[in-house]
Amino acid sequence: MTTSIAERVRELADARRPFVHATVVRAQEPTSARAGDDAVILADGSIEGFVGGVCAETSVRAAAMETLRDGNTILLRVLPEDETGFPETPGALVVVNPCHSGGAIEIFLRPVLPRPLVAVSGNTPIGTAVADLAEFLDFEVAPDESYAGVTAAVVAGLGRDEERAIRAALDAGVGLIALIASHRRSAVLLDAMNLSTGERARIRPHAGIDIGARTPKEIALSVLAEIVREVRVGGLAAGSAEPARATAPRRAAAHGEAAALAQAGPELIAGPTLPVGPVPAPAAETPAATAIDPVCGMTVVIGPDTPHGVVDGQDYWFCCPGCLKKYTAA
């Protein structure tokens, strides 16, 4: 049974695997691709589907690795060396194709990256508010008791089952654990757990950005704002066992239990401006490395099937066996 590209896109997205959906939007003879042809490119550089011959495919695979690294879409123009009649497209990435087949092609590359995964522990009004707001912010809420691949964990039990939840998140390598508690109770709880320095650095006691939060929804907003900031500008990634920063930013004042909420001040501290764009691919599926073919200048994805040669102790990768033979012979 043949799986269509549309089915494969859904399958990869459901499996939370990063990939690029490439679609041909314009083609000029004599290229073998046609508008509407599409393919998916995985993080290891492998491709499924059709977007042109081997030279066009090589350029598409290399560009796809860049989109997975930065999360931005690309309109890729693959042009022959003597191209003269293909329409201009401002903002497109242009690649000159040295292959002999000729033709020109434009391919739209859209990275599809897993949404950040947030685990919420605690059947409390704050825990419910965090889960609801996380989905609105395009985070995915992890199933109960699951910390695999989690980007951040929010412990909102307000005194119930907190130590177990913190320990499970630490053991799973979660990089940010947001504890909803007062300053005093946070210190007592964490001191009793005999945590290492590295483990303690991954926990945000009294978590959240200071916005004077009082209600459960406001507290959820402050906590998720901190998580967004760490994802966007702090380098927080799924399953990171190291703290995103060496020093923790100022935390929200007075939230957790009702008595602590009453002490919250009105001050609002604005965090850094958040860059636009999806979160980069999780470290578990880092995009494949690329190299420049020293003969034709094409960018190629380094993989087990990429032609490879060693000259004077230096590794080189090539777009095709012909370039490999030419370079090693010289």
Short mmCIF file of C-alpha atoms in Angstrom, two decimals:
data_model
loop_
_atom_site.label_atom_id
_atom_site.label_comp_id
_atom_site.label_asym_id
_atom_site.label_seq_id
_atom_site.Cartn_x
_atom_site.Cartn_y
_atom_site.Cartn_z
CA MET A 1 0.00 0.00 0.00
CA THR A 2 1.43 3.36 -1.05
CA THR A 3 1.32 6.22 1.46
CA SER A 4 0.59 9.62 -0.09
CA ILE A 5 2.64 12.64 0.92
CA ALA A 6 -0.43 14.15 2.59
CA GLU A 7 -0.82 11.00 4.70
CA ARG A 8 2.89 10.99 5.48
CA VAL A 9 2.69 14.64 6.62
CA ARG A 10 -0.09 13.76 9.06
CA GLU A 11 1.77 10.68 10.25
CA LEU A 12 5.00 12.59 10.97
CA ALA A 13 3.16 15.44 12.68
CA ASP A 14 1.26 13.00 14.91
CA ALA A 15 4.56 11.31 15.82
CA ARG A 16 6.06 14.73 16.75
CA ARG A 17 8.91 14.31 14.28
CA PRO A 18 10.42 17.44 12.71
CA PHE A 19 10.31 17.53 8.91
CA VAL A 20 10.01 19.88 5.94
CA HIS A 21 7.12 19.79 3.48
CA ALA A 22 8.45 20.83 0.07
CA THR A 23 6.04 21.78 -2.73
CA VAL A 24 6.92 22.72 -6.31
CA VAL A 25 5.13 26.01 -7.08
CA ARG A 26 6.62 26.82 -10.48
CA ALA A 27 8.66 24.89 -13.04
CA GLN A 28 10.17 25.72 -16.41
CA GLU A 29 11.11 23.17 -19.06
CA PRO A 30 13.06 20.97 -19.35
CA THR A 31 12.83 20.23 -15.62
CA SER A 32 11.22 16.89 -14.75
CA ALA A 33 9.14 18.34 -11.87
CA ARG A 34 5.71 19.89 -12.26
CA ALA A 35 3.86 22.42 -10.14
CA GLY A 36 2.13 20.58 -7.30
CA ASP A 37 4.76 17.85 -6.91
CA ASP A 38 5.74 17.56 -3.25
CA ALA A 39 7.91 15.68 -0.81
CA VAL A 40 8.85 15.50 2.85
CA ILE A 41 12.45 15.84 4.03
CA LEU A 42 13.36 14.39 7.42
CA ALA A 43 15.95 15.71 9.86
CA ASP A 44 18.50 13.13 8.70
CA GLY A 45 18.32 14.59 5.18
CA SER A 46 16.34 11.71 3.66
CA ILE A 47 13.55 12.62 1.24
CA GLU A 48 10.23 10.96 0.42
CA GLY A 49 8.33 12.10 -2.65
CA PHE A 50 9.43 13.96 -5.78
CA VAL A 51 10.47 17.58 -6.37
CA GLY A 52 12.75 17.11 -9.36
CA GLY A 53 15.85 15.24 -10.49
CA VAL A 54 18.92 14.51 -8.41
CA CYS A 55 20.43 17.99 -8.73
CA ALA A 56 17.23 19.80 -7.72
CA GLU A 57 16.68 17.26 -4.97
CA THR A 58 20.18 17.86 -3.60
CA SER A 59 19.54 21.60 -3.34
CA VAL A 60 16.13 21.02 -1.73
CA ARG A 61 17.56 18.66 0.89
CA ALA A 62 20.33 21.10 1.81
CA ALA A 63 17.94 24.06 2.09
CA ALA A 64 15.54 21.95 4.16
CA MET A 65 18.22 21.45 6.82
CA GLU A 66 18.49 25.23 7.18
CA THR A 67 14.73 25.61 7.63
CA LEU A 68 14.77 22.99 10.37
CA ARG A 69 17.55 24.87 12.16
CA ASP A 70 15.93 28.30 12.13
CA GLY A 71 12.23 27.40 11.76
CA ASN A 72 11.66 29.78 8.85
CA THR A 73 9.96 29.00 5.54
CA ILE A 74 11.96 29.37 2.32
CA LEU A 75 11.04 29.90 -1.32
CA LEU A 76 13.89 28.13 -3.09
CA ARG A 77 14.74 28.95 -6.71
CA VAL A 78 16.94 26.36 -8.42
CA LEU A 79 18.25 27.85 -11.69
CA PRO A 80 20.58 26.54 -14.39
CA GLU A 81 23.88 28.35 -14.98
CA ASP A 82 22.70 29.90 -18.25
CA GLU A 83 19.14 30.76 -17.08
CA THR A 84 17.70 33.93 -18.60
CA GLY A 85 13.90 33.78 -18.69
CA PHE A 86 12.71 32.75 -15.23
CA PRO A 87 10.67 35.50 -13.47
CA GLU A 88 12.25 37.41 -10.60
CA THR A 89 11.04 36.52 -7.09
CA PRO A 90 12.19 39.04 -4.45
CA GLY A 91 13.09 37.39 -1.15
CA ALA A 92 13.68 33.92 -2.60
CA LEU A 93 16.80 31.87 -1.93
CA VAL A 94 18.53 31.40 -5.29
CA VAL A 95 20.70 28.36 -6.01
CA VAL A 96 22.53 28.01 -9.32
CA ASN A 97 22.33 24.42 -10.52
CA PRO A 98 25.47 23.28 -12.39
CA CYS A 99 23.83 20.09 -13.66
CA HIS A 100 23.48 19.60 -17.39
CA SER A 101 19.75 18.88 -17.58
CA GLY A 102 18.76 22.57 -17.43
CA GLY A 103 15.35 23.88 -16.48
CA ALA A 104 14.36 26.08 -13.55
CA ILE A 105 12.17 25.38 -10.57
CA GLU A 106 10.72 27.09 -7.51
CA ILE A 107 9.97 25.07 -4.38
CA PHE A 108 8.28 26.29 -1.21
CA LEU A 109 9.83 24.73 1.90
CA ARG A 110 7.72 24.72 5.07
CA PRO A 111 9.27 23.32 8.26
CA VAL A 112 6.84 21.41 10.45
CA LEU A 113 8.24 21.30 13.98
CA PRO A 114 6.75 19.64 17.05
CA ARG A 115 4.94 22.05 19.33
CA PRO A 116 6.65 22.55 22.71
CA LEU A 117 5.34 19.98 25.17
CA VAL A 118 4.28 21.12 28.65
CA ALA A 119 3.49 18.79 31.53
CA VAL A 120 1.08 20.04 34.20
CA SER A 121 0.92 18.37 37.61
CA GLY A 122 -1.86 19.28 40.02
CA ASN A 123 -5.64 19.15 39.78
CA THR A 124 -6.03 22.74 41.03
CA PRO A 125 -7.52 25.91 39.53
CA ILE A 126 -4.01 27.08 38.67
CA GLY A 127 -3.13 23.76 37.04
CA THR A 128 -6.33 23.87 34.98
CA ALA A 129 -5.65 27.46 33.93
CA VAL A 130 -2.08 26.59 32.88
CA ALA A 131 -3.31 23.66 30.73
CA ASP A 132 -6.02 25.77 29.06
CA LEU A 133 -3.72 28.71 28.32
CA ALA A 134 -0.90 26.45 27.13
CA GLU A 135 -3.12 25.03 24.39
CA PHE A 136 -4.20 28.54 23.38
CA LEU A 137 -0.49 29.44 23.01
CA ASP A 138 0.04 26.43 20.71
CA PHE A 139 1.86 24.39 23.31
CA GLU A 140 0.91 20.74 23.60
CA VAL A 141 -0.07 19.47 27.04
CA ALA A 142 1.51 16.12 27.88
CA PRO A 143 -0.67 13.21 29.01
CA ASP A 144 -0.90 12.64 32.76
CA GLU A 145 2.24 11.23 34.39
CA SER A 146 4.24 11.54 31.16
CA TYR A 147 7.44 13.60 31.05
CA ALA A 148 9.10 12.07 27.98
CA GLY A 149 10.17 14.80 25.57
CA VAL A 150 8.68 17.52 27.78
CA THR A 151 10.03 21.05 27.33
CA ALA A 152 8.79 22.42 30.66
CA ALA A 153 6.86 21.05 33.62
CA VAL A 154 4.50 23.06 35.82
CA VAL A 155 4.01 21.70 39.34
CA ALA A 156 0.75 23.21 40.60
CA GLY A 157 -0.35 20.75 43.27
CA LEU A 158 -0.23 23.45 45.96
CA GLY A 159 1.15 21.03 48.55
CA ARG A 160 -0.10 17.78 47.02
CA ASP A 161 2.28 15.27 45.42
CA GLU A 162 4.81 17.97 44.52
CA GLU A 163 8.00 16.10 45.44
CA ARG A 164 7.07 13.11 43.28
CA ALA A 165 6.24 15.33 40.30
CA ILE A 166 9.49 17.29 40.63
CA ARG A 167 11.54 14.10 40.93
CA ALA A 168 9.89 12.54 37.86
CA ALA A 169 10.49 15.67 35.77
CA LEU A 170 14.14 15.85 36.87
CA ASP A 171 14.73 12.18 36.06
CA ALA A 172 13.17 12.68 32.60
CA GLY A 173 15.63 15.51 31.85
CA VAL A 174 13.05 18.32 31.75
CA GLY A 175 14.99 21.58 31.47
CA LEU A 176 12.57 23.88 33.32
CA ILE A 177 10.36 22.88 36.24
CA ALA A 178 8.04 25.67 37.39
CA LEU A 179 6.97 25.23 41.00
CA ILE A 180 3.85 27.13 42.06
CA ALA A 181 4.46 27.90 45.73
CA SER A 182 5.38 30.71 48.09
CA HIS A 183 9.04 31.59 48.62
CA ARG A 184 9.09 30.00 52.06
CA ARG A 185 7.38 26.74 51.15
CA SER A 186 9.46 26.39 47.98
CA ALA A 187 12.66 26.63 50.05
CA VAL A 188 11.45 24.08 52.61
CA LEU A 189 10.29 21.61 49.94
CA LEU A 190 13.45 21.79 47.81
CA ASP A 191 15.83 21.68 50.77
CA ALA A 192 14.17 18.45 51.93
CA MET A 193 14.73 16.80 48.53
CA ASN A 194 18.57 16.87 48.79
CA LEU A 195 18.94 18.00 45.17
CA SER A 196 22.24 18.42 43.34
CA THR A 197 23.32 21.88 42.21
CA GLY A 198 22.41 21.02 38.62
CA GLU A 199 18.98 19.73 39.58
CA ARG A 200 18.23 22.77 41.73
CA ALA A 201 19.15 25.08 38.83
CA ARG A 202 16.47 23.48 36.64
CA ILE A 203 13.71 24.28 39.11
CA ARG A 204 12.01 27.69 39.22
CA PRO A 205 10.77 28.02 42.80
CA HIS A 206 7.99 30.55 43.00
CA ALA A 207 7.84 30.51 39.19
CA GLY A 208 6.59 33.18 36.82
CA ILE A 209 7.29 36.68 35.55
CA ASP A 210 6.28 39.41 38.00
CA ILE A 211 3.00 40.91 36.76
CA GLY A 212 1.36 41.20 40.15
CA ALA A 213 -0.66 38.06 39.43
CA ARG A 214 -3.48 37.20 41.86
CA THR A 215 -6.05 34.99 40.14
CA PRO A 216 -5.34 31.46 38.85
CA LYS A 217 -5.53 32.68 35.23
CA GLU A 218 -3.15 35.55 35.91
CA ILE A 219 -0.70 33.19 37.61
CA ALA A 220 -0.93 30.83 34.64
CA LEU A 221 -0.17 33.76 32.35
CA SER A 222 2.92 34.74 34.35
CA VAL A 223 4.27 31.18 34.44
CA LEU A 224 3.71 30.50 30.73
CA ALA A 225 5.24 33.89 29.86
CA GLU A 226 8.41 32.73 31.60
CA ILE A 227 8.37 29.44 29.73
CA VAL A 228 7.87 31.21 26.38
CA ARG A 229 10.78 33.52 27.16
CA GLU A 230 13.07 30.59 28.00
CA VAL A 231 12.06 28.76 24.80
CA ARG A 232 12.46 31.79 22.55
CA VAL A 233 15.53 33.50 23.94
CA GLY A 234 16.91 31.13 26.59
CA GLY A 235 17.50 28.11 24.37
CA LEU A 236 15.17 25.80 26.30
CA ALA A 237 14.52 22.62 24.31
CA ALA A 238 12.71 19.34 24.85
CA GLY A 239 14.43 16.96 27.23
CA SER A 240 17.28 19.36 28.01
CA ALA A 241 19.06 18.15 31.14
CA GLU A 242 20.89 21.42 31.62
CA PRO A 243 19.45 24.74 32.82
CA ALA A 244 18.63 27.17 30.03
CA ARG A 245 20.53 29.97 31.79
CA ALA A 246 23.30 30.25 34.34
CA THR A 247 21.35 32.84 36.31
CA ALA A 248 17.60 32.92 36.80
CA PRO A 249 15.65 36.06 35.88
CA ARG A 250 13.57 37.85 38.47
CA ARG A 251 10.62 35.67 39.44
CA ALA A 252 7.00 36.55 40.09
CA ALA A 253 6.23 37.84 43.54
CA ALA A 254 3.71 36.18 45.80
CA HIS A 255 1.71 33.49 44.12
CA GLY A 256 0.85 30.00 45.17
CA GLU A 257 -1.43 29.75 48.13
CA ALA A 258 -4.11 32.32 48.93
CA ALA A 259 -2.08 33.95 51.71
CA ALA A 260 0.86 34.45 49.37
CA LEU A 261 -1.39 35.84 46.63
CA ALA A 262 -2.49 38.67 48.88
CA GLN A 263 1.09 39.95 49.05
CA ALA A 264 1.45 40.44 45.27
CA GLY A 265 2.46 43.91 44.12
CA PRO A 266 1.26 45.84 41.10
CA GLU A 267 4.63 46.10 39.37
CA LEU A 268 4.82 44.75 35.82
CA ILE A 269 8.20 43.67 34.52
CA ALA A 270 8.31 43.29 30.76
CA GLY A 271 10.45 40.50 29.38
CA PRO A 272 12.59 40.67 26.20
CA THR A 273 10.91 40.96 22.81
CA LEU A 274 10.12 37.50 21.46
CA PRO A 275 11.34 36.63 17.97
CA VAL A 276 8.77 35.46 15.45
CA GLY A 277 8.91 31.92 14.15
CA PRO A 278 8.56 28.33 15.27
CA VAL A 279 10.75 26.74 17.88
CA PRO A 280 13.81 24.96 16.38
CA ALA A 281 13.80 21.19 16.08
CA PRO A 282 14.33 19.19 19.28
CA ALA A 283 17.87 18.11 19.99
CA ALA A 284 16.87 14.45 19.61
CA GLU A 285 16.56 15.00 15.83
CA THR A 286 19.20 17.58 14.99
CA PRO A 287 19.20 18.47 11.26
CA ALA A 288 21.91 16.73 9.26
CA ALA A 289 25.13 18.61 8.52
CA THR A 290 25.86 19.98 5.05
CA ALA A 291 29.03 20.50 3.00
CA ILE A 292 30.08 22.28 -0.19
CA ASP A 293 31.00 20.16 -3.21
CA PRO A 294 34.51 21.48 -4.06
CA VAL A 295 33.98 20.82 -7.78
CA CYS A 296 30.58 22.31 -8.63
CA GLY A 297 29.94 24.39 -5.51
CA MET A 298 26.61 22.73 -4.64
CA THR A 299 25.57 22.38 -1.02
CA VAL A 300 24.99 18.73 -0.18
CA VAL A 301 23.58 16.95 2.86
CA ILE A 302 26.12 14.71 4.57
CA GLY A 303 24.67 11.24 4.86
CA PRO A 304 25.56 7.59 4.35
CA ASP A 305 24.69 7.77 0.64
CA THR A 306 26.51 11.05 -0.09
CA PRO A 307 29.59 10.50 -2.31
CA HIS A 308 32.62 11.00 -0.07
CA GLY A 309 36.36 11.18 -0.58
CA VAL A 310 39.46 11.90 1.47
CA VAL A 311 42.25 13.98 -0.07
CA ASP A 312 45.41 14.77 1.92
CA GLY A 313 43.63 13.70 5.09
CA GLN A 314 40.68 16.06 4.48
CA ASP A 315 37.09 14.84 4.09
CA TYR A 316 35.07 16.06 1.09
CA TRP A 317 31.49 15.36 0.06
CA PHE A 318 30.10 15.59 -3.47
CA CYS A 319 26.78 15.92 -5.25
CA CYS A 320 27.46 12.94 -7.52
CA PRO A 321 30.09 10.28 -8.28
CA GLY A 322 31.25 12.35 -11.28
CA CYS A 323 32.38 15.25 -9.11
CA LEU A 324 34.03 12.82 -6.69
CA LYS A 325 35.96 11.15 -9.49
CA LYS A 326 37.03 14.48 -11.00
CA TYR A 327 38.29 15.86 -7.67
CA THR A 328 40.13 12.76 -6.48
CA ALA A 329 41.73 12.29 -9.90
CA ALA A 330 43.05 15.86 -9.83
#
